[in-house]
Structure formats: C-alpha cells, structure tokens
Tab-separated table of C-alpha atoms in Angstrom:
chain	number	residue	atom	x	y	z
A	206	MET	CA	3.353	-67.337	35.478
A	207	VAL	CA	5.423	-66.057	38.347
A	208	SER	CA	4.875	-66.044	42.205
A	209	GLY	CA	6.797	-64.527	45.104
A	210	ALA	CA	10.415	-63.522	44.352
A	211	GLY	CA	10.694	-64.727	40.952
A	212	GLU	CA	9.619	-68.324	41.740
A	213	THR	CA	7.327	-69.896	39.008
A	214	VAL	CA	4.187	-71.993	39.640
A	215	ARG	CA	6.155	-74.981	38.233
A	216	GLN	CA	8.994	-74.472	40.808
A	217	ARG	CA	6.596	-74.320	43.683
A	218	TRP	CA	4.981	-77.486	42.542
A	219	ARG	CA	8.217	-79.368	42.243
A	220	ARG	CA	9.140	-77.920	45.653
A	221	HIS	CA	5.879	-79.152	47.091
A	222	LEU	CA	6.029	-82.412	45.488
A	223	GLY	CA	9.455	-82.833	46.832
A	224	ARG	CA	8.393	-81.991	50.318
A	225	ARG	CA	5.621	-84.798	49.795
A	226	ARG	CA	7.791	-87.417	48.741
A	227	ARG	CA	10.282	-86.721	51.710
A	228	ALA	CA	7.036	-86.882	54.020
A	229	ALA	CA	5.995	-90.343	52.393
A	230	LEU	CA	9.600	-91.475	52.839
A	231	ALA	CA	9.774	-90.382	56.428
A	232	ALA	CA	6.466	-92.361	57.264
A	233	PHE	CA	7.630	-95.417	55.660
A	234	VAL	CA	11.063	-95.231	57.569
A	235	THR	CA	9.272	-94.347	60.804
A	236	GLY	CA	6.826	-97.442	60.321
A	237	ALA	CA	10.019	-99.748	59.318
A	238	VAL	CA	11.563	-98.490	62.611
A	239	ALA	CA	8.692	-98.962	64.847
A	240	LEU	CA	7.075	-102.134	63.768
A	241	PRO	CA	9.788	-104.435	64.227
A	242	LEU	CA	10.227	-103.252	67.928
A	243	SER	CA	6.671	-104.709	68.645
A	244	GLY	CA	7.820	-108.303	68.090
A	245	ALA	CA	9.991	-110.651	69.746
A	246	ALA	CA	13.429	-111.470	68.590
A	247	ARG	CA	13.734	-114.894	67.862
A	248	PRO	CA	16.430	-116.921	69.670
A	249	GLU	CA	19.763	-117.434	68.017
A	250	ILE	CA	19.860	-121.029	66.571
A	251	PRO	CA	23.275	-122.856	67.301
A	252	ALA	CA	25.327	-123.827	64.184
A	253	PRO	CA	29.001	-124.813	63.599
A	254	ALA	CA	31.189	-122.411	61.949
A	255	PRO	CA	31.639	-122.731	58.227
A	256	ALA	CA	34.042	-125.136	56.755
A	257	VAL	CA	37.406	-123.816	56.166
A	258	LEU	CA	38.305	-124.558	52.827
A	259	ALA	CA	40.677	-123.266	50.129
A	260	ALA	CA	39.695	-121.228	46.883
A	261	PRO	CA	37.666	-123.784	45.111
A	262	THR	CA	38.820	-124.714	41.419
A	263	ALA	CA	37.267	-126.995	38.943
A	264	ALA	CA	39.344	-129.929	40.314
A	265	THR	CA	37.988	-129.233	43.780
A	266	LEU	CA	34.467	-128.346	43.298
A	267	GLU	CA	33.200	-131.650	44.286
A	268	ALA	CA	35.112	-131.896	47.718
A	269	ALA	CA	33.946	-128.481	48.427
A	270	TYR	CA	30.260	-129.376	47.720
A	271	ALA	CA	30.721	-132.416	50.107
A	272	ALA	CA	32.430	-130.397	53.014
A	273	ASN	CA	29.647	-127.848	52.712
A	274	ARG	CA	26.869	-130.548	52.803
A	275	ALA	CA	28.570	-131.955	55.829
A	276	ASN	CA	28.388	-128.719	57.610
A	277	ALA	CA	24.899	-128.367	56.777
A	278	GLU	CA	24.364	-131.965	58.222
A	279	GLU	CA	25.945	-130.907	61.266
A	280	ALA	CA	23.752	-127.552	61.749
A	281	SER	CA	20.647	-129.873	61.110
A	282	ARG	CA	21.535	-131.712	64.121
A	283	MET	CA	22.357	-128.686	66.266
A	284	ALA	CA	19.154	-127.224	65.489
A	285	ALA	CA	17.221	-130.226	66.134
A	286	ALA	CA	19.042	-130.491	69.614
A	287	HIS	CA	17.907	-126.981	70.141
A	288	GLY	CA	14.270	-127.771	69.607
A	289	ASP	CA	14.052	-125.805	66.175
A	290	ARG	CA	12.583	-128.491	64.034
A	291	HIS	CA	11.791	-126.016	61.145
A	292	ARG	CA	15.534	-125.045	60.911
A	293	ALA	CA	16.637	-128.453	61.196
A	294	ALA	CA	14.561	-129.712	58.453
A	295	ALA	CA	15.750	-126.856	56.327
A	296	ASP	CA	19.395	-127.674	57.085
A	297	ARG	CA	18.685	-131.180	56.428
A	298	GLU	CA	17.527	-130.594	53.028
A	299	LEU	CA	20.507	-128.576	52.267
A	300	ALA	CA	22.696	-131.531	53.210
A	301	ASP	CA	21.103	-133.835	50.714
A	302	PRO	CA	23.757	-135.620	48.727
A	303	SER	CA	22.260	-134.132	45.251
A	304	ARG	CA	22.938	-130.484	46.687
A	305	ARG	CA	25.928	-128.687	45.394
A	306	LEU	CA	26.635	-126.154	48.109
A	307	LEU	CA	29.582	-123.694	47.213
A	308	ALA	CA	29.491	-122.253	50.609
A	309	PHE	CA	27.225	-122.780	53.891
A	310	ASP	CA	26.908	-120.971	57.002
A	311	GLY	CA	23.917	-121.974	59.402
A	312	ARG	CA	24.634	-119.442	61.829
A	313	GLY	CA	21.864	-116.682	62.605
A	314	ALA	CA	19.507	-116.275	59.545
A	315	GLY	CA	22.040	-118.343	57.396
A	316	LEU	CA	24.015	-117.919	54.230
A	317	VAL	CA	23.892	-120.379	51.351
A	318	THR	CA	25.687	-120.331	47.866
A	319	GLU	CA	24.358	-123.171	45.762
A	320	VAL	CA	24.983	-124.120	42.253
A	321	TYR	CA	22.546	-125.772	39.678
A	322	GLY	CA	24.464	-126.876	36.750
A	323	ASP	CA	28.023	-127.857	35.810
A	324	LEU	CA	29.605	-124.864	36.836
A	325	ALA	CA	33.172	-125.943	35.807
A	326	HIS	CA	32.116	-126.515	32.059
A	327	ALA	CA	29.530	-123.595	31.782
A	328	ASP	CA	29.865	-121.048	29.167
A	329	HIS	CA	27.304	-119.000	30.644
A	330	VAL	CA	26.675	-118.447	34.380
A	331	ALA	CA	23.726	-116.550	36.071
A	332	VAL	CA	24.239	-115.381	39.641
A	333	LEU	CA	20.854	-114.546	41.473
A	334	VAL	CA	21.022	-112.070	44.035
A	335	PRO	CA	18.115	-111.940	46.407
A	336	GLY	CA	16.343	-109.307	48.272
A	337	SER	CA	14.723	-108.848	51.662
A	338	ASP	CA	13.845	-111.605	54.253
A	339	THR	CA	15.761	-114.509	52.386
A	340	GLY	CA	17.480	-116.717	54.854
A	341	ILE	CA	17.767	-120.505	55.266
A	342	ASP	CA	14.236	-120.598	56.614
A	343	THR	CA	12.806	-118.960	53.436
A	344	TYR	CA	15.429	-120.452	51.030
A	345	GLY	CA	12.844	-122.842	49.322
A	346	ARG	CA	11.356	-119.559	47.446
A	347	PHE	CA	14.690	-118.418	46.542
A	348	ARG	CA	15.784	-122.092	45.373
A	349	ALA	CA	12.555	-122.095	43.115
A	350	ALA	CA	13.707	-118.891	41.429
A	351	ALA	CA	16.867	-120.448	40.685
A	352	LEU	CA	15.516	-123.815	39.482
A	353	ALA	CA	12.816	-122.107	37.134
A	354	LEU	CA	15.691	-120.078	35.487
A	355	ARG	CA	17.835	-123.313	35.092
A	356	ARG	CA	14.802	-124.791	33.278
A	357	GLN	CA	14.081	-121.672	31.010
A	358	LEU	CA	17.954	-121.581	30.316
A	359	GLN	CA	17.537	-125.341	28.985
A	360	ALA	CA	14.193	-124.308	27.275
A	361	GLU	CA	15.883	-121.532	25.449
A	362	ASP	CA	18.499	-123.718	24.431
A	363	PRO	CA	17.096	-127.051	23.787
A	364	ALA	CA	20.001	-128.154	21.449
A	365	GLY	CA	22.186	-127.525	24.435
A	366	GLY	CA	24.787	-125.839	22.600
A	367	ARG	CA	25.457	-123.386	25.493
A	368	ARG	CA	26.339	-124.942	28.645
A	369	THR	CA	24.848	-123.272	31.693
A	370	ALA	CA	24.603	-123.016	35.268
A	371	VAL	CA	22.856	-120.907	37.974
A	372	VAL	CA	24.356	-119.819	41.220
A	373	ALA	CA	21.996	-118.845	43.807
A	374	TRP	CA	24.002	-116.381	46.120
A	375	LEU	CA	22.266	-115.836	49.548
A	376	GLY	CA	25.944	-114.647	50.631
A	377	TYR	CA	24.832	-111.443	52.741
A	378	GLU	CA	22.459	-110.851	55.619
A	379	THR	CA	19.320	-109.519	53.872
A	380	PRO	CA	17.106	-106.904	55.726
A	381	GLY	CA	13.761	-107.307	56.644
A	382	THR	CA	11.043	-106.148	54.305
A	383	VAL	CA	9.663	-103.824	57.140
A	384	SER	CA	13.042	-102.674	58.778
A	385	ALA	CA	15.124	-99.468	58.854
A	386	ALA	CA	17.886	-101.399	57.026
A	387	VAL	CA	15.697	-101.713	53.884
A	388	THR	CA	15.708	-98.381	53.187
A	389	THR	CA	19.486	-97.532	53.418
A	390	THR	CA	22.502	-98.870	51.330
A	391	GLY	CA	24.120	-100.141	54.860
A	392	ARG	CA	23.377	-103.976	54.058
A	393	ALA	CA	24.261	-103.659	50.569
A	394	ASP	CA	27.717	-101.774	51.241
A	395	SER	CA	28.728	-104.536	53.415
A	396	ALA	CA	27.582	-107.163	51.090
A	397	ALA	CA	29.296	-105.647	47.702
A	398	PRO	CA	32.781	-106.906	48.763
A	399	ARG	CA	31.443	-110.414	49.374
A	400	LEU	CA	29.610	-110.254	45.860
A	401	ARG	CA	32.786	-109.037	44.288
A	402	ALA	CA	34.792	-111.951	46.043
A	403	LEU	CA	32.171	-114.567	44.583
A	404	VAL	CA	32.509	-113.399	40.985
A	405	GLY	CA	36.462	-113.670	41.571
A	406	ALA	CA	35.849	-117.140	43.001
A	407	LEU	CA	33.708	-118.098	39.978
A	408	ARG	CA	36.368	-116.806	37.659
A	409	GLY	CA	39.041	-119.132	39.478
A	410	ILE	CA	36.462	-122.017	38.715
A	411	THR	CA	35.150	-121.304	35.133
A	412	GLY	CA	36.799	-121.194	31.778
A	413	PRO	CA	38.291	-117.827	30.563
A	414	GLY	CA	35.377	-117.239	28.084
A	415	THR	CA	32.568	-117.999	30.446
A	416	ARG	CA	30.205	-114.949	30.607
A	417	LEU	CA	28.752	-114.055	33.929
A	418	ALA	CA	25.748	-112.169	34.624
A	419	LEU	CA	24.154	-110.804	37.422
A	420	LEU	CA	20.201	-111.021	38.168
A	421	CYS	CA	19.278	-108.858	41.143
A	422	HIS	CA	15.940	-108.627	42.650
A	423	SER	CA	14.629	-105.919	45.000
A	424	TYR	CA	17.049	-104.775	47.747
A	425	GLY	CA	19.422	-107.515	45.855
A	426	SER	CA	19.763	-104.818	42.992
A	427	VAL	CA	21.293	-102.283	45.813
A	428	VAL	CA	23.820	-104.984	46.311
A	429	CYS	CA	24.602	-105.543	42.821
A	430	ALA	CA	24.931	-101.606	42.100
A	431	ARG	CA	27.224	-101.148	45.309
A	432	ALA	CA	29.384	-104.024	43.600
A	433	ALA	CA	29.206	-103.170	40.098
A	434	ALA	CA	31.956	-100.730	39.462
A	435	GLY	CA	34.654	-102.589	37.198
A	436	LEU	CA	33.044	-105.891	38.010
A	437	ASP	CA	34.021	-108.633	35.567
A	438	VAL	CA	30.600	-109.620	34.395
A	439	GLY	CA	28.927	-109.188	31.099
A	440	ASP	CA	25.313	-108.002	32.304
A	441	ILE	CA	23.685	-106.845	35.295
A	442	ALA	CA	19.912	-106.929	35.327
A	443	LEU	CA	17.959	-105.084	38.046
A	444	VAL	CA	14.269	-106.490	38.534
A	445	GLY	CA	11.825	-104.736	40.993
A	446	SER	CA	14.581	-102.497	42.143
A	447	PRO	CA	13.687	-99.543	44.799
A	448	GLY	CA	16.812	-97.832	43.251
A	449	THR	CA	20.370	-98.339	43.290
A	450	GLY	CA	21.699	-95.222	45.348
A	451	ALA	CA	23.090	-93.568	42.171
A	452	ASP	CA	21.632	-91.004	40.102
A	453	SER	CA	22.205	-92.823	36.815
A	454	ALA	CA	23.625	-96.080	35.421
A	455	ALA	CA	26.832	-94.188	34.354
A	456	GLY	CA	27.116	-93.399	38.140
A	457	LEU	CA	27.565	-97.216	38.905
A	458	ARG	CA	30.717	-96.897	36.710
A	459	ALA	CA	30.007	-100.598	35.691
A	460	ASP	CA	31.528	-102.139	32.422
A	461	ALA	CA	28.718	-104.718	32.010
A	462	ARG	CA	25.604	-103.840	30.120
A	463	LEU	CA	22.836	-102.617	32.772
A	464	TRP	CA	19.145	-103.844	32.206
A	465	ALA	CA	16.247	-102.849	34.132
A	466	ALA	CA	12.527	-104.233	34.766
A	467	ARG	CA	9.535	-103.898	36.818
A	468	GLY	CA	6.258	-105.837	36.528
A	469	ALA	CA	3.125	-103.818	35.921
A	470	ASP	CA	1.793	-104.876	39.434
A	471	ASP	CA	4.887	-104.396	41.326
A	472	TRP	CA	4.369	-102.432	44.640
A	473	ILE	CA	7.961	-101.339	44.404
A	474	ALA	CA	6.788	-98.660	41.845
A	475	HIS	CA	4.979	-96.761	44.881
A	476	VAL	CA	8.145	-96.459	46.837
A	477	PRO	CA	9.211	-92.824	46.705
A	478	HIS	CA	12.141	-92.843	44.301
A	479	VAL	CA	14.352	-90.098	46.339
A	480	ARG	CA	17.014	-89.857	48.696
A	481	ALA	CA	16.638	-87.868	51.943
A	482	GLY	CA	18.631	-87.257	55.186
A	483	LEU	CA	16.554	-88.422	57.990
A	484	PHE	CA	17.375	-89.587	61.560
A	485	GLY	CA	21.118	-88.735	60.987
A	486	THR	CA	21.472	-91.090	57.753
A	487	THR	CA	20.316	-91.046	54.093
A	488	VAL	CA	17.244	-93.111	53.259
A	489	GLY	CA	15.906	-93.889	50.015
A	490	PHE	CA	17.796	-94.961	46.748
A	491	GLY	CA	17.350	-92.217	44.306
A	492	THR	CA	16.591	-92.298	40.589
A	493	ASP	CA	14.089	-95.038	39.412
A	494	PRO	CA	16.166	-97.500	37.467
A	495	VAL	CA	13.273	-98.185	34.788
A	496	SER	CA	12.993	-94.313	34.139
A	497	PRO	CA	14.651	-92.962	30.888
A	498	ALA	CA	16.608	-90.596	33.462
A	499	PHE	CA	18.570	-93.414	34.669
A	500	GLY	CA	19.640	-94.700	31.447
A	501	ALA	CA	19.643	-98.725	31.827
A	502	ARG	CA	18.127	-100.813	28.865
A	503	VAL	CA	14.561	-101.444	30.068
A	504	PHE	CA	12.902	-104.626	29.151
A	505	ASP	CA	9.612	-106.218	29.206
A	506	ALA	CA	8.531	-107.709	32.723
A	507	GLY	CA	4.830	-108.491	32.021
A	508	GLU	CA	2.168	-108.055	34.129
A	509	GLY	CA	3.546	-109.614	37.281
A	510	GLY	CA	3.994	-108.543	40.888
A	511	HIS	CA	7.326	-108.077	42.816
A	512	SER	CA	7.649	-111.694	43.466
A	513	ASP	CA	7.101	-112.948	39.995
A	514	TYR	CA	10.179	-112.176	38.232
A	515	PHE	CA	11.040	-115.870	38.077
A	516	ARG	CA	7.721	-117.420	37.689
A	517	PRO	CA	7.703	-119.882	35.043
A	518	GLY	CA	5.941	-118.642	31.789
A	519	THR	CA	6.522	-115.080	32.388
A	520	ARG	CA	7.906	-112.708	29.767
A	521	SER	CA	10.342	-111.603	32.681
A	522	LEU	CA	11.798	-114.990	33.134
A	523	THR	CA	12.175	-115.532	29.301
A	524	ASN	CA	13.933	-112.301	28.799
A	525	LEU	CA	16.086	-112.750	31.844
A	526	ALA	CA	17.268	-116.275	30.325
A	527	ARG	CA	17.776	-114.574	26.863
A	528	ILE	CA	20.150	-111.826	28.958
A	529	VAL	CA	22.162	-114.740	30.424
A	530	LEU	CA	22.571	-116.367	27.131
A	531	GLY	CA	23.772	-113.381	25.441
A	532	ARG	CA	20.874	-113.263	23.018
A	533	THR	CA	20.124	-109.714	23.760
A	534	ALA	CA	18.740	-108.945	20.155
A	535	GLU	CA	15.854	-111.241	21.290
A	536	VAL	CA	15.136	-109.542	24.480
A	537	THR	CA	11.950	-107.726	24.400
A	538	ARG	CA	11.940	-103.937	25.216
A	539	ALA	CA	9.522	-101.962	27.287
C-alpha cells in the first residue's frame, strides 16, 4: 500500500515509531536532568592525593599494594575527622592488610583498582568495569561481584591448571543512574584512555602469554566500547548494556572477540536503543548489543535482572568465567 507522495504504510509506521522512541528518550533525559536538581549535593570529603608510584612490575607489586593501603588509611583518618563515619569505615576496610590495591584515590566519589589473586603469575586475568553509581561508598557490591567471579573461576578449574586473577577497576567517575551523564558517552570518553592505560600496566606486570578479558556491566560497557579499538585483550563481554555508541560490533574496531548478554528480567531492555540529538548533545547509544544487527556473540544470561550478572549460581556468571578461561566452546549461547 502507498500513502501520500509515494510513502508506504511501513515507512510511515517506522517514522512514527522513530518519533516515539525519540520522545521516550527525551522524556528519560528530561527526568535525568531534572530529578538530581531536587536533591542537595553531598559535601566534599577530604582525602589525600593518590600515592605517587612508578609503573608497577611483578617485582614491585607488593610495595604498590602497601603504598595504596597506607593512602587509604590516611583517607579514613581524614574522613573520620570530617565527621563522615560511613566513608571512614569504607576507606578503613580498603586499608586492611589483606587487600591488594593497585590504585586508590579517596577524593570525591573515590577510585579504586583492586586485585584478587596472584596477578604476577596469572594465566588468565579478568578486568571488571562497573556501571553507574559505583564509588567507594557503594564499593561493597562491586567487590562482591569480583569475589563471586574469582570463586567461579576456581570452581570451573578445580585442578588449578589455569592460574587466574580478577581486577576490579573502579578507575573512572561513574555517572548516576538518574542523571544526564548516564545517557551520553561523555564519562566513557574520559574513562577510555584510563582503561587503555590499565591494560598497558597489566601487560607490564603479567607474563606475555597471559590472556586478558574485559567484563563490562551497564554503563561500563560504553566505557569498554570507547576503549576497544586495537586493545590488547582477548575477549570483551558486555552485560546489561544500554548500547555502545556504535552501530555494530565491527564499528568498535576491536581485535578481541566481542560478547553480549542480557538477563530476561533486566530493565535495560526497555531503554530506547537509539541515538538522537537533544539539548545540543547526542544522547542514547544506538544498536542493542544483543540484537543480530549488532553482530556480537550473544550468550545466555539466564532469568536475572540488571544487578544479577555476577550472582553465584547463575548462568551468566558461569558463562563469564568460561569466557575468561578461554573455554568458549562451553559458553551456552542465547
């Protein structure tokens, strides 16, 4: 059927659908901008500048860990003197002698890079990249994900033939879940060089045959996508992703295998997978990474929601561990 000046009904419907998606995205961004203005900003918490250290090597790792723990201890004292007991307690936990802090910055929301396992001798290293609302005050849930992955890696290889380590990289200022920043690539564009620098640093610590994998959750998948071009990693897995800012996996120009998954109960599926010019900037991240049009290897994430990808006992965690271990033939596909 043809309507108007040669326009088909299907074309009209697509145009109408496009308007509705843009309207939905505009409504989301308007709420994201307006809602935070109603809340009071949190006072700045004092903290020391990060420890100044040379690029770590396998031989200097323990010294780096100790220096960053000392910095976290000082940050705890300063937060306590400021009257912020919650932050003081969080910093104090990070300063525990058992913690392996590759980097620490207690200023603002806080930045932490923590290692689980023997990084210097690992055959397989997973780097976790978090999404929105992750900082020192909420670091416990990010750490729980890293610990769950570490345990799953050990369960998948009970004989210990593959030595593994997990790096929890809170190395950028994450956006708020309800904020304008979470709808654009701005924070990810700033974070991408830092993630690339981390991969370079890990290559200076690990052996030449060590295989690295990036596991990127929610807005963290945007960060990984912006850093992906030519990055020296074997696999990149995007879970609960709102999109990458690219139309396809090929558009990321990554040398790594690209994976994507979304749990059946993840609300991110209802975020419009479009990009549109609004308020003088581009918002939205384009093609859905789990769609055939994107071209990633889509794996089974089970029935979980947006915060369940690293929950023990889930299909998503099992598959993520197998990706890290290079056992890709055993990854169950969606």
